[in-house]
Tab-separated table of C-alpha atoms in Angstrom:
chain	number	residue	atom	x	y	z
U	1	UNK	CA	32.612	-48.055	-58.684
U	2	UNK	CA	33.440	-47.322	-62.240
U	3	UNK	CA	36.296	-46.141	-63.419
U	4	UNK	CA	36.122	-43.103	-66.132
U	5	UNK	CA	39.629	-41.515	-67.624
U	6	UNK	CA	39.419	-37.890	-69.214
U	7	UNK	CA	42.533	-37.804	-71.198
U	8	UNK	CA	43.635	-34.179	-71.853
U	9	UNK	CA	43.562	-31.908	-68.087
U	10	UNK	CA	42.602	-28.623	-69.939
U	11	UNK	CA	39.449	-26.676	-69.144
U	12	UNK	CA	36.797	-29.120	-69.725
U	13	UNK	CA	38.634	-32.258	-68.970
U	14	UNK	CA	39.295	-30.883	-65.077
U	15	UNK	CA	35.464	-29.666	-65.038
U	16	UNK	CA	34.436	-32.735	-66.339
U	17	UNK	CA	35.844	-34.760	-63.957
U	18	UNK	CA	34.321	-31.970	-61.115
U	19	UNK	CA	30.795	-32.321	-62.415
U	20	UNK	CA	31.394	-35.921	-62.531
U	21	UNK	CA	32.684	-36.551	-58.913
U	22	UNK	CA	29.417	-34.566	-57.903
U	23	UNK	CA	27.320	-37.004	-59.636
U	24	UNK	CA	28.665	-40.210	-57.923
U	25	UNK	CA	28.652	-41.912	-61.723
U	26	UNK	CA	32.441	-43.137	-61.459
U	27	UNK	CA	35.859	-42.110	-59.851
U	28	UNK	CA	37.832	-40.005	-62.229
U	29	UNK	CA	41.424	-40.641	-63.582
U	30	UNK	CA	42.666	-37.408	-65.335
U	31	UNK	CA	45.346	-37.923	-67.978
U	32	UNK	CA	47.973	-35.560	-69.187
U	33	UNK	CA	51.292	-35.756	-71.357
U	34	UNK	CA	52.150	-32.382	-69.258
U	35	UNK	CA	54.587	-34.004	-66.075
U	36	UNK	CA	52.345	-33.089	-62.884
U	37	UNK	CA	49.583	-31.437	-64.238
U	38	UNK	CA	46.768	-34.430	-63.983
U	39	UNK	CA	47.797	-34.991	-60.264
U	40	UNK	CA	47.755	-31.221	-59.129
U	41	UNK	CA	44.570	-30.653	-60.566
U	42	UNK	CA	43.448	-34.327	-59.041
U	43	UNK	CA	44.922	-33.291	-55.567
U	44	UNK	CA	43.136	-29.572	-56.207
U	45	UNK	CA	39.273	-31.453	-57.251
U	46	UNK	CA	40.038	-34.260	-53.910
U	47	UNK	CA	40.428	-31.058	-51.527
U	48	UNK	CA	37.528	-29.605	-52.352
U	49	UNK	CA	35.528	-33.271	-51.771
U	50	UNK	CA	34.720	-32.529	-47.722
U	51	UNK	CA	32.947	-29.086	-48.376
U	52	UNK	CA	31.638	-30.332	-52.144
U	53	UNK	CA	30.847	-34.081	-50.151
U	54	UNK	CA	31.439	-36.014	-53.188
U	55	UNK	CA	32.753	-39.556	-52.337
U	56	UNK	CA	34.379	-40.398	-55.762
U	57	UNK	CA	38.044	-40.763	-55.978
U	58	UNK	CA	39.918	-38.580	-58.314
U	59	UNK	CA	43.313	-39.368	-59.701
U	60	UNK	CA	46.112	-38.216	-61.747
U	61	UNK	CA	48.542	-39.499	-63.882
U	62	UNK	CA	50.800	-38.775	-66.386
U	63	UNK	CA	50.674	-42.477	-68.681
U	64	UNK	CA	47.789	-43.429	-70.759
U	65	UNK	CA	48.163	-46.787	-69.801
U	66	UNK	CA	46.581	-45.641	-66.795
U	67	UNK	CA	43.197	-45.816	-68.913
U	68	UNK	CA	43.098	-49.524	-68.489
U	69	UNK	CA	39.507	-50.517	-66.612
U	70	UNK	CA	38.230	-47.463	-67.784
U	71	UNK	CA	34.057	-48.011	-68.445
U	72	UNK	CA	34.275	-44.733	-70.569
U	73	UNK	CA	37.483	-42.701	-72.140
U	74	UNK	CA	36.776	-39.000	-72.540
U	75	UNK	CA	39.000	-37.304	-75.051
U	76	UNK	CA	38.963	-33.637	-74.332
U	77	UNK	CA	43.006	-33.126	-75.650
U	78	UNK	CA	43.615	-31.405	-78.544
U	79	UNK	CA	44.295	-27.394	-79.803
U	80	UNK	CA	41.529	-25.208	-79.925
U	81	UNK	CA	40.243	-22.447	-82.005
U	82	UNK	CA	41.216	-18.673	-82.149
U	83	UNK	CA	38.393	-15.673	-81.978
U	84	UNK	CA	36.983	-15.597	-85.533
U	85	UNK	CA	38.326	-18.693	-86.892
U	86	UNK	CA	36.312	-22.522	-87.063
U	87	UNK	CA	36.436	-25.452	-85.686
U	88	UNK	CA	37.872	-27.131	-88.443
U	89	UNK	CA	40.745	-24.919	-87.999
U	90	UNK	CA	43.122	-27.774	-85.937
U	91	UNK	CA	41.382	-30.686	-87.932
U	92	UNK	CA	44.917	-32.346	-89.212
U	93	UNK	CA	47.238	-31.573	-86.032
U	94	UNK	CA	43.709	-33.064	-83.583
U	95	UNK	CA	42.589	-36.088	-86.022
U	96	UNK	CA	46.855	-36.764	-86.081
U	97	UNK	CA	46.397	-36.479	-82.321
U	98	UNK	CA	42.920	-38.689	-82.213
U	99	UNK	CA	44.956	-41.410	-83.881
U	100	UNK	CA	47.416	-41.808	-81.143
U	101	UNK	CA	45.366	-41.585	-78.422
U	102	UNK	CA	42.451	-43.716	-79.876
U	103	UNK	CA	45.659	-46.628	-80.679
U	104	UNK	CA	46.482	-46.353	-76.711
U	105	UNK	CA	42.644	-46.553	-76.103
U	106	UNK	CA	42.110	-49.885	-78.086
U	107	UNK	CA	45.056	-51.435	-76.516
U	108	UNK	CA	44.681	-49.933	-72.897
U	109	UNK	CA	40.941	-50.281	-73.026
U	110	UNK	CA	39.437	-52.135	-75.343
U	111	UNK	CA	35.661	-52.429	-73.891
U	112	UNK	CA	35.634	-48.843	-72.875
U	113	UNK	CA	32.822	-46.429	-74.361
U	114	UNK	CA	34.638	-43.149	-75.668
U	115	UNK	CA	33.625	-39.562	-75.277
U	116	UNK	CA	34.822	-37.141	-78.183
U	117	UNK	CA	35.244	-33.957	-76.883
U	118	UNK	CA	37.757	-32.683	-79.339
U	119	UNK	CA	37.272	-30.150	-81.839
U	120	UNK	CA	35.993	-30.872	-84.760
U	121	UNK	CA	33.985	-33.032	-83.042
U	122	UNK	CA	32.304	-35.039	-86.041
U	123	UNK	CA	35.047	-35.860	-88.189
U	124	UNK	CA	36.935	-36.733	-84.892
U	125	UNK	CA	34.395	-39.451	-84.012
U	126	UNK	CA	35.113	-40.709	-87.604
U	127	UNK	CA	38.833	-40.963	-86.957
U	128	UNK	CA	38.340	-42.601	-83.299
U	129	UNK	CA	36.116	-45.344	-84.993
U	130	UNK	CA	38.390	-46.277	-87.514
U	131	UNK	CA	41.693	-45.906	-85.727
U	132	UNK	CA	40.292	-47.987	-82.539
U	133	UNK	CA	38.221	-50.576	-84.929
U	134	UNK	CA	35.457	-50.385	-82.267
U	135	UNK	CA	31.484	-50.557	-82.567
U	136	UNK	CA	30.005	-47.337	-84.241
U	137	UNK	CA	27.990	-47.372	-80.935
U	138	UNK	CA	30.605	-47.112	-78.813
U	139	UNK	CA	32.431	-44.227	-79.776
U	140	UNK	CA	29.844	-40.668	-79.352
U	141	UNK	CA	30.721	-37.203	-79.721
U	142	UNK	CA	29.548	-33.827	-78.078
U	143	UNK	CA	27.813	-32.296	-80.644
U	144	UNK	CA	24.254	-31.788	-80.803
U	145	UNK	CA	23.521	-32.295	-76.921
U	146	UNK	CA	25.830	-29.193	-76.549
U	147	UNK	CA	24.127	-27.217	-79.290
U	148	UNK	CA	20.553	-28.030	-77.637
U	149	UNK	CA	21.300	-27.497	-74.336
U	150	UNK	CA	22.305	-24.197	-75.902
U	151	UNK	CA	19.071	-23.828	-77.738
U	152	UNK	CA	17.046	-24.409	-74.727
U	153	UNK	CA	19.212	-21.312	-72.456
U	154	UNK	CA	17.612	-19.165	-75.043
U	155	UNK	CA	14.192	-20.370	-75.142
U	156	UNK	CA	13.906	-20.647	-71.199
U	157	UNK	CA	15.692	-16.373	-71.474
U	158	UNK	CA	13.374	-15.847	-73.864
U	159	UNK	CA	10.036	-16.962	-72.242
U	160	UNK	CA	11.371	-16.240	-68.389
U	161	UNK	CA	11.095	-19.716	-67.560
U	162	UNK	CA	13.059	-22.219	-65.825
U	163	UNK	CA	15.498	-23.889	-68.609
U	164	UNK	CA	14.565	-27.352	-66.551
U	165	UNK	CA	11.526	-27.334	-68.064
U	166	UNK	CA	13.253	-26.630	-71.347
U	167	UNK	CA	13.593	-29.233	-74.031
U	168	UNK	CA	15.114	-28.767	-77.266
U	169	UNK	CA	16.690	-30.894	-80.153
U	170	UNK	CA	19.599	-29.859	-82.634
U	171	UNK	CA	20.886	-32.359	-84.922
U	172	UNK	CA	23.769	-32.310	-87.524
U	173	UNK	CA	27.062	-31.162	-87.938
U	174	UNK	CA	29.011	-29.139	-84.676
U	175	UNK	CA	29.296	-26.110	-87.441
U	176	UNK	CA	27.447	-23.726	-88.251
U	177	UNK	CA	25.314	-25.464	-90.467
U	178	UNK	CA	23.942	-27.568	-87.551
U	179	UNK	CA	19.919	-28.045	-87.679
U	180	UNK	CA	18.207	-26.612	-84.942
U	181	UNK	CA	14.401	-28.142	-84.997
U	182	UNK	CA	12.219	-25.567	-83.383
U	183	UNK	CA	8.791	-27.900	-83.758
U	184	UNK	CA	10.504	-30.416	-81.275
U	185	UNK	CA	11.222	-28.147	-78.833
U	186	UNK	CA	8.854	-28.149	-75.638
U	187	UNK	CA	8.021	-25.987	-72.412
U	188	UNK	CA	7.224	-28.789	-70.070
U	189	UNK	CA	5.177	-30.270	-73.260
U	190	UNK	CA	3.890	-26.922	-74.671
U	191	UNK	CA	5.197	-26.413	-78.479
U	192	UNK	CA	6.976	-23.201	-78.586
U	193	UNK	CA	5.339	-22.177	-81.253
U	194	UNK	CA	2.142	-21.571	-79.142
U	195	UNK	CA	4.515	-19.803	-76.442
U	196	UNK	CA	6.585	-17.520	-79.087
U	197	UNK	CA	6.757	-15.694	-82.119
U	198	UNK	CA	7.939	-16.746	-85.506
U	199	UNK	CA	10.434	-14.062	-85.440
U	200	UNK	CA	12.030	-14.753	-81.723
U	201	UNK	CA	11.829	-18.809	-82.881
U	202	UNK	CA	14.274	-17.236	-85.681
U	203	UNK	CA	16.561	-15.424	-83.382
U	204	UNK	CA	16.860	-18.396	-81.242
U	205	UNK	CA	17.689	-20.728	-84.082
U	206	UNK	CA	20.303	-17.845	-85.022
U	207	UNK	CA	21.868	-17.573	-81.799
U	208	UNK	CA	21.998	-21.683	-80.892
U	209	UNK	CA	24.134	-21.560	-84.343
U	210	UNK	CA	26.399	-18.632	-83.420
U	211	UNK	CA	26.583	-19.778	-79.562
U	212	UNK	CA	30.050	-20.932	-79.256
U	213	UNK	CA	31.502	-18.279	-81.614
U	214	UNK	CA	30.445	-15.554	-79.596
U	215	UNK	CA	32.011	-17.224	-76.380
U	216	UNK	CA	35.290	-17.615	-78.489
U	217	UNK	CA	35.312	-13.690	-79.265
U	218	UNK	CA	34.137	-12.556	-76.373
U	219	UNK	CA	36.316	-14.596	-73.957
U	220	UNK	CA	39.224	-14.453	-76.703
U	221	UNK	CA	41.937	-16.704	-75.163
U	222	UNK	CA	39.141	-19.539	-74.203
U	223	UNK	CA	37.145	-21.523	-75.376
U	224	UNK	CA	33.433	-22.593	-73.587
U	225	UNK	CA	34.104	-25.146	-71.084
U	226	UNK	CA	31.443	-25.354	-68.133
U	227	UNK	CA	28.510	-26.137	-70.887
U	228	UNK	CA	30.743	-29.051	-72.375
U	229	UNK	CA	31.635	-30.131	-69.413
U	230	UNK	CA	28.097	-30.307	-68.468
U	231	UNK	CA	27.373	-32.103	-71.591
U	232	UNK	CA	30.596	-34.697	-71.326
U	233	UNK	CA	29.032	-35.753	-67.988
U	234	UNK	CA	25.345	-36.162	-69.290
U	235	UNK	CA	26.858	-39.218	-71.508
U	236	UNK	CA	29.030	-40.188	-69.056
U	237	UNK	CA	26.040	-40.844	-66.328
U	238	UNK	CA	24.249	-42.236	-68.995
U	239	UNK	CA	26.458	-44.935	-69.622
U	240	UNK	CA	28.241	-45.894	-66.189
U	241	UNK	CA	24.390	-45.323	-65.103
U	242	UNK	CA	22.883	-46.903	-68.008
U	243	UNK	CA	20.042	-44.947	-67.876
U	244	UNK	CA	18.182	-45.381	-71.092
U	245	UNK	CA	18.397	-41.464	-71.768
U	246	UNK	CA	17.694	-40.216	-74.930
U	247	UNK	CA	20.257	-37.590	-76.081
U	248	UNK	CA	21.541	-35.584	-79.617
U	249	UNK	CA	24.993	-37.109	-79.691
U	250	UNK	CA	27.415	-37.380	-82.792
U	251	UNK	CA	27.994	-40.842	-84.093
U	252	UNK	CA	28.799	-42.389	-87.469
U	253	UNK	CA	26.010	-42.997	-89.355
U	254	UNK	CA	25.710	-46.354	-91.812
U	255	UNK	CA	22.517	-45.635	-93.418
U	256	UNK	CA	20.092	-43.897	-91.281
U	257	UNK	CA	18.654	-40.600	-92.659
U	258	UNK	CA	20.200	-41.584	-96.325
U	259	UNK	CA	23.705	-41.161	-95.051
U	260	UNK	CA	26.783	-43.132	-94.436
U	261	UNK	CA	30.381	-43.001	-93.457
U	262	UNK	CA	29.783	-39.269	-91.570
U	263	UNK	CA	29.341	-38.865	-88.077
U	264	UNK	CA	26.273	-36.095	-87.603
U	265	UNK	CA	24.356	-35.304	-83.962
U	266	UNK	CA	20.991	-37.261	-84.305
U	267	UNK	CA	18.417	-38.511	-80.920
U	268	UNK	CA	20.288	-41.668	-79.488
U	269	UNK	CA	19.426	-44.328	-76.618
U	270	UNK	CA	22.254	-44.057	-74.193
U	271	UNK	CA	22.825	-46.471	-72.211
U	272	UNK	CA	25.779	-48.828	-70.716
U	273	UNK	CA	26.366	-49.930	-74.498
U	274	UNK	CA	27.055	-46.716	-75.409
U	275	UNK	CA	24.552	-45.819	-78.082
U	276	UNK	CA	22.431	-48.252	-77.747
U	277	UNK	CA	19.449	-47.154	-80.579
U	278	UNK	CA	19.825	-44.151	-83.100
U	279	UNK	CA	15.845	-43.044	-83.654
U	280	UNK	CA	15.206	-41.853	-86.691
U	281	UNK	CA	12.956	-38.489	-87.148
U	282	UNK	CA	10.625	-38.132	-89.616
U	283	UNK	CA	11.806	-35.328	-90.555
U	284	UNK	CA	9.989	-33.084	-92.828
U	285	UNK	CA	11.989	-31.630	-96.773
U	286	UNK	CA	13.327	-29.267	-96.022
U	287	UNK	CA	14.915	-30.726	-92.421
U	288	UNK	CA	15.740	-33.360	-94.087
U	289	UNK	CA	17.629	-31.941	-96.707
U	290	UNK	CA	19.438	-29.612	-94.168
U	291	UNK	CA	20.618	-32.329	-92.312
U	292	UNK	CA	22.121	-33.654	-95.413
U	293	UNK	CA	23.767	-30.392	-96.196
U	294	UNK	CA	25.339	-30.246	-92.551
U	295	UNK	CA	27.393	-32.813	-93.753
U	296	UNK	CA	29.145	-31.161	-96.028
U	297	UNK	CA	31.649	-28.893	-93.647
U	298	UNK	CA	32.304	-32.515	-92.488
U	299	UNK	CA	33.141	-34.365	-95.549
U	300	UNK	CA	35.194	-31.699	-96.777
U	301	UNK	CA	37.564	-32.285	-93.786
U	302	UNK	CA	38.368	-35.328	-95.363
U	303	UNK	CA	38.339	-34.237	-99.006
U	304	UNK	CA	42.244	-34.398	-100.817
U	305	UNK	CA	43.844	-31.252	-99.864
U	306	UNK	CA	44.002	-29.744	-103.041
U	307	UNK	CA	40.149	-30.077	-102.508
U	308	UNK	CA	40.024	-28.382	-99.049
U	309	UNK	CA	41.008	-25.204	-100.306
U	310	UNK	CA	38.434	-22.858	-99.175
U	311	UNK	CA	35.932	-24.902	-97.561
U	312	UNK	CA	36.289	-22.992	-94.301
C-alpha cells in the first residue's frame, strides 16, 4: 500500500490522516518536531481501527526523514490565524517554515506529490515549488476545493437538498477575493439559477467568501479543521488512487488564464501525477477579470516590504 506522510500533527494533520485510514488510499505516517506527539496521536487513530475497521497502518514519528517512500507529503505545519485577522497574517514565519520542510521533502522524497495545507495557502505553493525545484504539477494546494465544498453546504441549506448532489466551483485566491462562479454550480445537473433567486445566489457567494472567517471568530482559539481535512484527503485519494477527478486546487500557473508565476485555485485533472491537466474556463469579463484581481492579495505577499505595508 502507499505510503502518505502529513507533516505537522495539529488539527487537520491528525484528521487527515483519520479520514484517510477510512478510505483505504494509503497508510499514514504523521510527522511532528513536538517529541511524542505524532506517535500518541498514531497509537490514539490505530485504537480506534477495530470499531472504525480501517486496515491502514498509522504511524508516528518524530524525524522527517521518515517521509522517505512517501507517494504524497501533506504539509499541514505552520501558525495559524487569530479571530479577525487574515491569512496572510503568518506569511514570513510559514513560507520561512515551507522552506525547510519543502528542502527535507526534496531530499527525503523526491518523487512524492505534495499537499499544501498551510496558511496562506497560494503563496505557500509558490514557495514549495521553488524551494523543492519540483514539477508545477506536483506540488497542489487546498484552496478552491475547500472554498467550493463550502459553497455547495450553502446551496444544498439553502434548497433543502442533499449537498451530494451539490456541485459547485470557486476559483482564485484562498482570500477573500476568491471567485465563486454561481453559473457552474449544479443540483444533480440543474443550474441554480433555475432552483434560486438572484438575491440568495448573492448571499451564498457572500457567505462561501466569509466561510472560514466566521469559523475563526466564532470558534476563537481554532481554526476549521474537519472541512480541510476532508478536502486534504479528496487529493490525496485522487492521487494514490489516480482517479482522474477533476478538482479546484491551487497550483502555479505559467500562462493559463493570462497569468504566470502565482499559484490561484483553477479545475485540475488529478491523478497519480499529481495535476495532471489544468482546464481552462471560458470564463466570461468580468470572471475573468476577477480572477485576475484575486491575485493581487497574493502577489503582494511577495512584494518588498516597504511595499507590503497595508495590503492586509
Amino acid at each position: 500500500m502507499k505510503k502518505v506522510s502529513i507533516v505537522g500533527s495539529g488539527n487537520v494533520g491528525v484528521n487527515s490522516a483519520f479520514f484517510i485510514a477510512e478510505t483505504a488510499a494509503a497508510n499514514v505516517l504523521l510527522v511532528d518536531i513536538q517529541e511524542g506527539i505524532s506517535t500518541g496521536k498514531a497509537l490514539d487513530l490505530m485504537e480506534a481501527a477495530p470499531i472504525r475497521r480501517y486496515r491502514t497502518r498509522i504511524e508516528g514519528s518524530d524525524a522527517i526523514a521518515d517521509i522517505a517512500g512517501s507517494e504524497v507529503v501533506v504539509l499541514a505545519a505552520g501558525l495559524i490565524r487569530a479571530p479577525g485577522k487574515e491569512r496572510s497574517e503568518h506569511f514570513q514565519a510559514n513560507a520561512a517554515l515551507a522552506r525547510e520542510l519543502a528542502t527535507a521533502i526534496a531530499k527525503q522524497a523526491p518523487e512524492a506529490k505534495v499537499i499544501v495545507a498551510t496558511e496562506p495557502v497560494d503563496a505557500i505553493v509558490k514557495v514549495v515549488v521553488e524551494t523543492t525545484g519540483f514539477d508545477r504539477h506536483r506540488v497542489i494546494g487546498v484552496g478552491g476545493i475547500l472554498d467550493s465544498m463550502r459553497m455547495a453546504s450553502f446551496i444544498a441549506d439553502a434548497l433543502g437538498v442533499s449537498p451530494r448532489d451539490i456541485h459547485a466551483l470557486v476559483i482564485g485566491s484562498h482570500t477573500g477575493r476568491m471567485v465563486p462562479l454561481p453559473f457552474y454550480a449544479r443540483v444533480n445537473g440543474v443550474e441554480i439559477s433555475q432552483l434560486l433567486d438572484a438575491q440568495t445566489v448573492g448571499r451564498i457567494v457572500d457567505d462561501t467568501r466569509r466561510a472560514g472567517d466566521v469559523i475563526v471568530d466564532l470558534a476563537k482559539h481554532a481554526n476549521a479543521y474537519y472541512a480541510p481535512s476532508a478536502a486534504i484527503t479528496t487529493l490525496v485519494e485522487a492521487i494514490c488512487l489516480d482517479l482522474k477527478v477533476v478538482r479546484s486546487v491551487s497550483v502555479l500557473l505559467a500562462g493559463e488564464y493570462g497569468l504566470s508565476d502565482v499559484a490561484l485555485s483553477v479545475p485540475c485533472k488529478l491523478g497519480a501525477a499529481g495535476v495532471e491537466q489544468i482546464i481552462e474556463l471560458a470564463l466570461n469579463e468580468e470572471d475573468r477579470q476577477a480572477l485576475a484581481a484575486s491575485a493581487g492579495p497574493v502577489r503582494a505577499l511577495f512584494a518588498p516590504a516597504e511595499d507590503r505595508k497595508g495590503t492586509r
